PDB file of C-alpha atoms in Angstrom:
ATOM      1  CA  MET A   6     155.018 138.124 146.602  1.00 42.00           C
ATOM      2  CA  SER A   7     156.567 140.990 145.133  1.00 44.00           C
ATOM      3  CA  LEU A   8     160.521 141.623 145.252  1.00 43.00           C
ATOM      4  CA  ASP A   9     159.948 144.054 148.218  1.00 46.00           C
ATOM      5  CA  LEU A  10     158.098 141.664 150.311  1.00 42.00           C
ATOM      6  CA  MET A  11     160.345 138.537 149.422  1.00 42.00           C
ATOM      7  CA  ALA A  12     163.787 140.362 150.889  1.00 43.00           C
ATOM      8  CA  PRO A  13     163.037 140.367 154.288  1.00 44.00           C
ATOM      9  CA  ALA A  14     161.589 136.687 153.996  1.00 44.00           C
ATOM     10  CA  MET A  15     164.767 135.657 151.949  1.00 42.00           C
ATOM     11  CA  ALA A  16     167.384 137.219 154.683  1.00 46.00           C
ATOM     12  CA  ARG A  17     165.724 135.180 157.272  1.00 46.00           C
ATOM     13  CA  GLY A  18     165.689 131.932 154.745  1.00 48.00           C
ATOM     14  CA  ALA A  19     162.154 131.383 154.863  1.00 45.00           C
ATOM     15  CA  ILE A  20     161.700 131.243 151.288  1.00 44.00           C
ATOM     16  CA  GLY A  21     163.037 127.871 149.592  1.00 44.00           C
ATOM     17  CA  GLN A  22     163.619 126.533 153.277  1.00 45.00           C
ATOM     18  CA  ALA A  23     160.553 124.417 153.172  1.00 44.00           C
ATOM     19  CA  GLU A  24     161.390 123.062 149.941  1.00 46.00           C
ATOM     20  CA  SER A  25     165.098 122.275 149.952  1.00 47.00           C
ATOM     21  CA  GLY A  26     166.310 122.912 153.395  1.00 51.00           C
ATOM     22  CA  SER A  27     168.299 125.963 152.386  1.00 52.00           C
ATOM     23  CA  TYR A  28     167.980 129.389 150.385  1.00 57.00           C
ATOM     24  CA  PRO A  29     169.710 128.789 147.024  1.00 60.00           C
ATOM     25  CA  CYS A  30     166.006 128.009 145.734  1.00 58.00           C
ATOM     26  CA  ALA A  31     164.746 131.656 146.809  1.00 60.00           C
ATOM     27  CA  VAL A  32     167.848 132.745 144.833  1.00 61.00           C
ATOM     28  CA  ARG A  33     166.557 131.041 141.856  1.00 69.00           C
ATOM     29  CA  TRP A  34     163.160 131.812 142.152  1.00 64.00           C
ATOM     30  CA  SER A  35     164.354 135.907 142.655  1.00 64.00           C
ATOM     31  CA  ARG A  36     166.390 135.534 139.459  1.00 70.00           C
ATOM     32  CA  MET A  37     163.905 134.035 137.503  1.00 63.00           C
ATOM     33  CA  LEU A  38     161.337 136.640 138.333  1.00 60.00           C
ATOM     34  CA  LEU A  39     163.701 139.286 137.660  1.00 57.00           C
ATOM     35  CA  ALA A  40     164.749 137.699 134.274  1.00 57.00           C
ATOM     36  CA  VAL A  41     160.717 137.574 133.697  1.00 54.00           C
ATOM     37  CA  MET A  42     160.228 141.211 134.485  1.00 54.00           C
ATOM     38  CA  LEU A  43     162.948 142.468 132.912  1.00 53.00           C
ATOM     39  CA  ALA A  44     161.848 140.507 129.245  1.00 53.00           C
ATOM     40  CA  ALA A  45     158.565 141.924 129.668  1.00 53.00           C
ATOM     41  CA  SER A  46     160.265 145.305 129.631  1.00 60.00           C
ATOM     42  CA  VAL A  47     162.243 145.163 126.624  1.00 70.00           C
ATOM     43  CA  PRO A  48     160.165 146.196 123.261  1.00 82.00           C
ATOM     44  CA  ASP A  49     160.288 144.537 120.286  1.00 94.00           C
ATOM     45  CA  PHE A  50     162.723 145.689 117.358  1.00 97.00           C
ATOM     46  CA  ASP A  51     160.907 147.245 114.770  1.00 97.00           C
ATOM     47  CA  PRO A  52     163.843 147.990 112.220  1.00 98.00           C
ATOM     48  CA  LEU A  53     161.669 150.045 109.823  1.00 98.00           C
ATOM     49  CA  ARG A  54     160.660 152.310 112.629  1.00 97.00           C
ATOM     50  CA  PHE A  55     164.049 152.497 114.454  1.00 98.00           C
ATOM     51  CA  PHE A  56     166.163 153.514 111.304  1.00 98.00           C
ATOM     52  CA  ALA A  57     163.347 155.747 110.197  1.00 98.00           C
ATOM     53  CA  GLY A  58     164.825 159.150 110.775  1.00 98.00           C
ATOM     54  CA  GLN A  59     168.394 159.993 111.728  1.00 98.00           C
ATOM     55  CA  THR A  60     170.897 157.505 113.480  1.00 98.00           C
ATOM     56  CA  HIS A  61     174.659 157.752 114.322  1.00 98.00           C
ATOM     57  CA  GLY A  62     176.957 155.011 115.087  1.00 98.00           C
ATOM     58  CA  GLU A  63     180.361 154.816 116.387  1.00 98.00           C
ATOM     59  CA  ALA A  64     182.267 151.752 115.795  1.00 98.00           C
ATOM     60  CA  ARG A  65     185.337 149.517 116.193  1.00 98.00           C
ATOM     61  CA  LEU A  66     186.464 147.491 113.264  1.00 98.00           C
ATOM     62  CA  LYS A  67     188.987 144.735 114.002  1.00 98.00           C
ATOM     63  CA  VAL A  68     190.488 142.822 110.652  1.00 97.00           C
ATOM     64  CA  ILE A  69     192.709 139.856 111.548  1.00 96.00           C
ATOM     65  CA  LEU A  70     196.735 141.154 111.873  1.00 95.00           C
ATOM     66  CA  ARG A  71     195.396 144.560 111.369  1.00 95.00           C
ATOM     67  CA  ALA A  72     194.613 147.188 114.561  1.00 96.00           C
ATOM     68  CA  LYS A  73     191.262 148.152 115.411  1.00 97.00           C
ATOM     69  CA  LYS A  74     190.047 151.438 113.691  1.00 97.00           C
ATOM     70  CA  PRO A  75     187.099 153.487 114.318  1.00 98.00           C
ATOM     71  CA  VAL A  76     184.316 153.771 112.041  1.00 98.00           C
ATOM     72  CA  SER A  77     181.484 156.031 112.568  1.00 98.00           C
ATOM     73  CA  VAL A  78     178.183 156.042 110.608  1.00 98.00           C
ATOM     74  CA  ARG A  79     175.494 158.439 109.816  1.00 98.00           C
ATOM     75  CA  GLY A  80     172.249 157.440 108.554  1.00 98.00           C
ATOM     76  CA  GLU A  81     168.978 158.994 107.035  1.00 98.00           C
ATOM     77  CA  GLY A  82     165.990 156.592 106.694  1.00 98.00           C
ATOM     78  CA  MET A  83     163.237 156.893 104.805  1.00 98.00           C
ATOM     79  CA  LEU A  84     159.686 155.198 104.922  1.00 98.00           C
ATOM     80  CA  GLN A  85     158.266 154.825 101.420  1.00 98.00           C
ATOM     81  CA  PRO A  86     154.821 154.476 100.519  1.00 97.00           C
ATOM     82  CA  ASP A  87     155.285 150.610  99.920  1.00 97.00           C
ATOM     83  CA  GLY A  88     156.231 150.320 103.618  1.00 96.00           C
ATOM     84  CA  SER A  89     160.003 149.687 102.895  1.00 98.00           C
ATOM     85  CA  LEU A  90     162.612 151.412 104.433  1.00 98.00           C
ATOM     86  CA  LEU A  91     165.051 153.305 102.273  1.00 98.00           C
ATOM     87  CA  LEU A  92     168.382 154.328 104.574  1.00 98.00           C
ATOM     88  CA  ASP A  93     171.001 156.316 103.372  1.00 98.00           C
ATOM     89  CA  GLN A  94     174.203 156.328 105.667  1.00 98.00           C
ATOM     90  CA  ILE A  95     177.654 157.897 105.431  1.00 98.00           C
ATOM     91  CA  VAL A  96     180.397 155.656 106.531  1.00 98.00           C
ATOM     92  CA  THR A  97     183.725 156.990 107.648  1.00 98.00           C
ATOM     93  CA  GLU A  98     186.400 154.168 108.241  1.00 97.00           C
ATOM     94  CA  GLY A  99     189.735 155.091 110.045  1.00 95.00           C
ATOM     95  CA  ASP A 100     191.733 157.721 107.579  1.00 94.00           C
ATOM     96  CA  LYS A 101     189.541 156.583 104.498  1.00 96.00           C
ATOM     97  CA  PRO A 102     187.580 159.377 102.790  1.00 98.00           C
ATOM     98  CA  PRO A 103     183.606 159.146 103.744  1.00 98.00           C
ATOM     99  CA  ARG A 104     181.569 156.771 101.542  1.00 98.00           C
ATOM    100  CA  GLU A 105     177.935 156.558 100.721  1.00 98.00           C
ATOM    101  CA  ARG A 106     175.608 153.092 101.228  1.00 98.00           C
ATOM    102  CA  HIS A 107     172.195 152.872 100.630  1.00 98.00           C
ATOM    103  CA  TRP A 108     169.540 149.955 102.202  1.00 98.00           C
ATOM    104  CA  ARG A 109     166.585 149.143 101.248  1.00 98.00           C
ATOM    105  CA  LEU A 110     164.599 146.850 103.614  1.00 98.00           C
ATOM    106  CA  HIS A 111     160.833 145.716 103.588  1.00 97.00           C
ATOM    107  CA  ARG A 112     158.629 143.169 105.948  1.00 98.00           C
ATOM    108  CA  ILE A 113     157.972 140.033 104.007  1.00 97.00           C
ATOM    109  CA  ALA A 114     156.431 138.317 106.960  1.00 97.00           C
ATOM    110  CA  PRO A 115     155.981 138.789 110.651  1.00 96.00           C
ATOM    111  CA  GLY A 116     159.611 138.944 111.965  1.00 96.00           C
ATOM    112  CA  ARG A 117     161.109 138.381 108.516  1.00 98.00           C
ATOM    113  CA  TYR A 118     162.981 141.292 105.805  1.00 98.00           C
ATOM    114  CA  ALA A 119     164.388 141.219 102.937  1.00 98.00           C
ATOM    115  CA  GLY A 120     166.329 143.985 100.736  1.00 98.00           C
ATOM    116  CA  THR A 121     169.390 145.432  99.204  1.00 98.00           C
ATOM    117  CA  LEU A 122     172.469 146.828 100.136  1.00 98.00           C
ATOM    118  CA  THR A 123     174.882 148.401  98.008  1.00 98.00           C
ATOM    119  CA  ASP A 124     177.898 146.663  99.609  1.00 96.00           C
ATOM    120  CA  ALA A 125     176.082 143.294  99.261  1.00 98.00           C
ATOM    121  CA  ARG A 126     176.561 140.730  96.237  1.00 97.00           C
ATOM    122  CA  GLY A 127     172.981 139.722  96.551  1.00 96.00           C
ATOM    123  CA  PRO A 128     169.576 139.882  98.639  1.00 98.00           C
ATOM    124  CA  VAL A 129     169.705 140.880 102.234  1.00 98.00           C
ATOM    125  CA  GLU A 130     167.763 138.570 104.792  1.00 98.00           C
ATOM    126  CA  GLY A 131     167.048 139.308 108.311  1.00 98.00           C
ATOM    127  CA  ILE A 132     165.024 137.587 111.212  1.00 98.00           C
ATOM    128  CA  VAL A 133     163.502 139.628 114.193  1.00 98.00           C
ATOM    129  CA  THR A 134     163.090 137.573 117.480  1.00 97.00           C
ATOM    130  CA  GLY A 135     162.117 140.032 120.297  1.00 96.00           C
ATOM    131  CA  ASN A 136     164.478 142.390 120.630  1.00 97.00           C
ATOM    132  CA  ARG A 137     166.858 140.983 118.311  1.00 98.00           C
ATOM    133  CA  MET A 138     167.523 141.216 114.630  1.00 98.00           C
ATOM    134  CA  ARG A 139     169.536 139.077 113.134  1.00 98.00           C
ATOM    135  CA  LEU A 140     170.867 140.053 108.827  1.00 98.00           C
ATOM    136  CA  ARG A 141     172.949 137.811 106.492  1.00 98.00           C
ATOM    137  CA  PHE A 142     174.159 138.558 103.183  1.00 98.00           C
ATOM    138  CA  VAL A 143     177.527 138.033 100.969  1.00 98.00           C
ATOM    139  CA  SER A 144     179.293 141.382 100.581  1.00 98.00           C
ATOM    140  CA  ASN A 145     180.494 142.506  97.103  1.00 97.00           C
ATOM    141  CA  ASP A 146     184.018 141.331  98.167  1.00 96.00           C
ATOM    142  CA  GLY A 147     182.497 137.719  98.762  1.00 97.00           C
ATOM    143  CA  PHE A 148     182.766 137.471 102.552  1.00 98.00           C
ATOM    144  CA  ARG A 149     179.599 135.803 104.628  1.00 98.00           C
ATOM    145  CA  ILE A 150     178.331 138.639 106.563  1.00 98.00           C
ATOM    146  CA  ARG A 151     176.180 137.814 109.837  1.00 98.00           C
ATOM    147  CA  GLN A 152     174.985 140.580 111.727  1.00 98.00           C
ATOM    148  CA  SER A 153     173.592 140.862 115.199  1.00 98.00           C
ATOM    149  CA  MET A 154     171.439 144.245 116.294  1.00 98.00           C
ATOM    150  CA  THR A 155     169.799 144.048 119.925  1.00 98.00           C
ATOM    151  CA  LEU A 156     167.628 146.906 120.683  1.00 98.00           C
ATOM    152  CA  ALA A 157     168.008 148.046 124.331  1.00 97.00           C
ATOM    153  CA  PRO A 158     165.298 148.768 126.849  1.00 95.00           C
ATOM    154  CA  ASP A 159     164.956 151.959 126.048  1.00 93.00           C
ATOM    155  CA  GLY A 160     164.161 151.637 122.125  1.00 95.00           C
ATOM    156  CA  ARG A 161     166.462 154.368 121.181  1.00 96.00           C
ATOM    157  CA  SER A 162     169.774 152.393 120.672  1.00 98.00           C
ATOM    158  CA  VAL A 163     171.206 149.428 119.277  1.00 98.00           C
ATOM    159  CA  ALA A 164     173.916 147.180 120.136  1.00 98.00           C
ATOM    160  CA  ASN A 165     175.418 145.923 116.601  1.00 98.00           C
ATOM    161  CA  ARG A 166     177.901 143.057 116.055  1.00 98.00           C
ATOM    162  CA  LEU A 167     178.873 141.803 112.358  1.00 98.00           C
ATOM    163  CA  VAL A 168     180.929 138.914 111.534  1.00 98.00           C
ATOM    164  CA  ALA A 169     182.846 139.006 108.109  1.00 98.00           C
ATOM    165  CA  LYS A 170     183.619 135.311 107.618  1.00 98.00           C
ATOM    166  CA  ARG A 171     185.755 133.953 104.470  1.00 97.00           C
ATOM    167  CA  PHE A 172     186.136 130.278 104.340  1.00 96.00           C
ATOM    168  CA  GLY A 173     184.539 129.933 107.240  1.00 96.00           C
ATOM    169  CA  ILE A 174     187.039 131.814 109.298  1.00 97.00           C
ATOM    170  CA  ALA A 175     186.108 135.165 111.060  1.00 98.00           C
ATOM    171  CA  VAL A 176     188.246 137.684 109.132  1.00 98.00           C
ATOM    172  CA  ALA A 177     186.624 140.984 110.522  1.00 98.00           C
ATOM    173  CA  VAL A 178     184.592 141.987 113.511  1.00 98.00           C
ATOM    174  CA  LEU A 179     182.855 145.314 114.164  1.00 98.00           C
ATOM    175  CA  THR A 180     181.257 146.271 117.377  1.00 98.00           C
ATOM    176  CA  GLU A 181     178.682 149.248 117.054  1.00 98.00           C
ATOM    177  CA  GLN A 182     176.473 151.389 119.308  1.00 98.00           C
ATOM    178  CA  ILE A 183     173.865 152.795 116.895  1.00 98.00           C
ATOM    179  CA  THR A 184     171.967 155.910 118.284  1.00 98.00           C
ATOM    180  CA  LYS A 185     168.396 157.358 117.323  1.00 98.00           C
ATOM    181  CA  LEU A 186     169.012 160.762 117.230  1.00 97.00           C
ATOM    182  CA  ASP A 187     165.276 161.891 116.427  1.00 91.00           C
TER     183      ASP A 187
END
């Protein structure tokens, strides 16, 4: 039964009443159906394709015991002949002068990525599940970084949340909206 056809029946209490005597069952079924429909419409996140070309991110960085700072990131990604992505970024954090950062990322298995980052002490590891990519690495300053990027249903923007920890304590959180420009 489509959602259009279910609405009048739900209003009359016809759906779910036969099973439970009330219509919370109908509400649960409609929510489940809506969740399935939404899940089917969300694209899988392909970070190599998303970051190829130009991107722009606007973020807020909150470090413990400090005020929030704006962060702006401009990116230019290029797919390489070996299938990897080379991503060059210009990062502007608060009043600091802009700085360059470079990523290299490649697919090592379905849903698994590995790479390097100029801000990282060692390798960058990534796992994609559906529309979400989770990255982890250790920064040059020794912070354990966990980053979660969620692709929007339109496929043109990503919600990014990065948490930096030292001794298991979150010391900084960055929340960012990244937009694909081309």
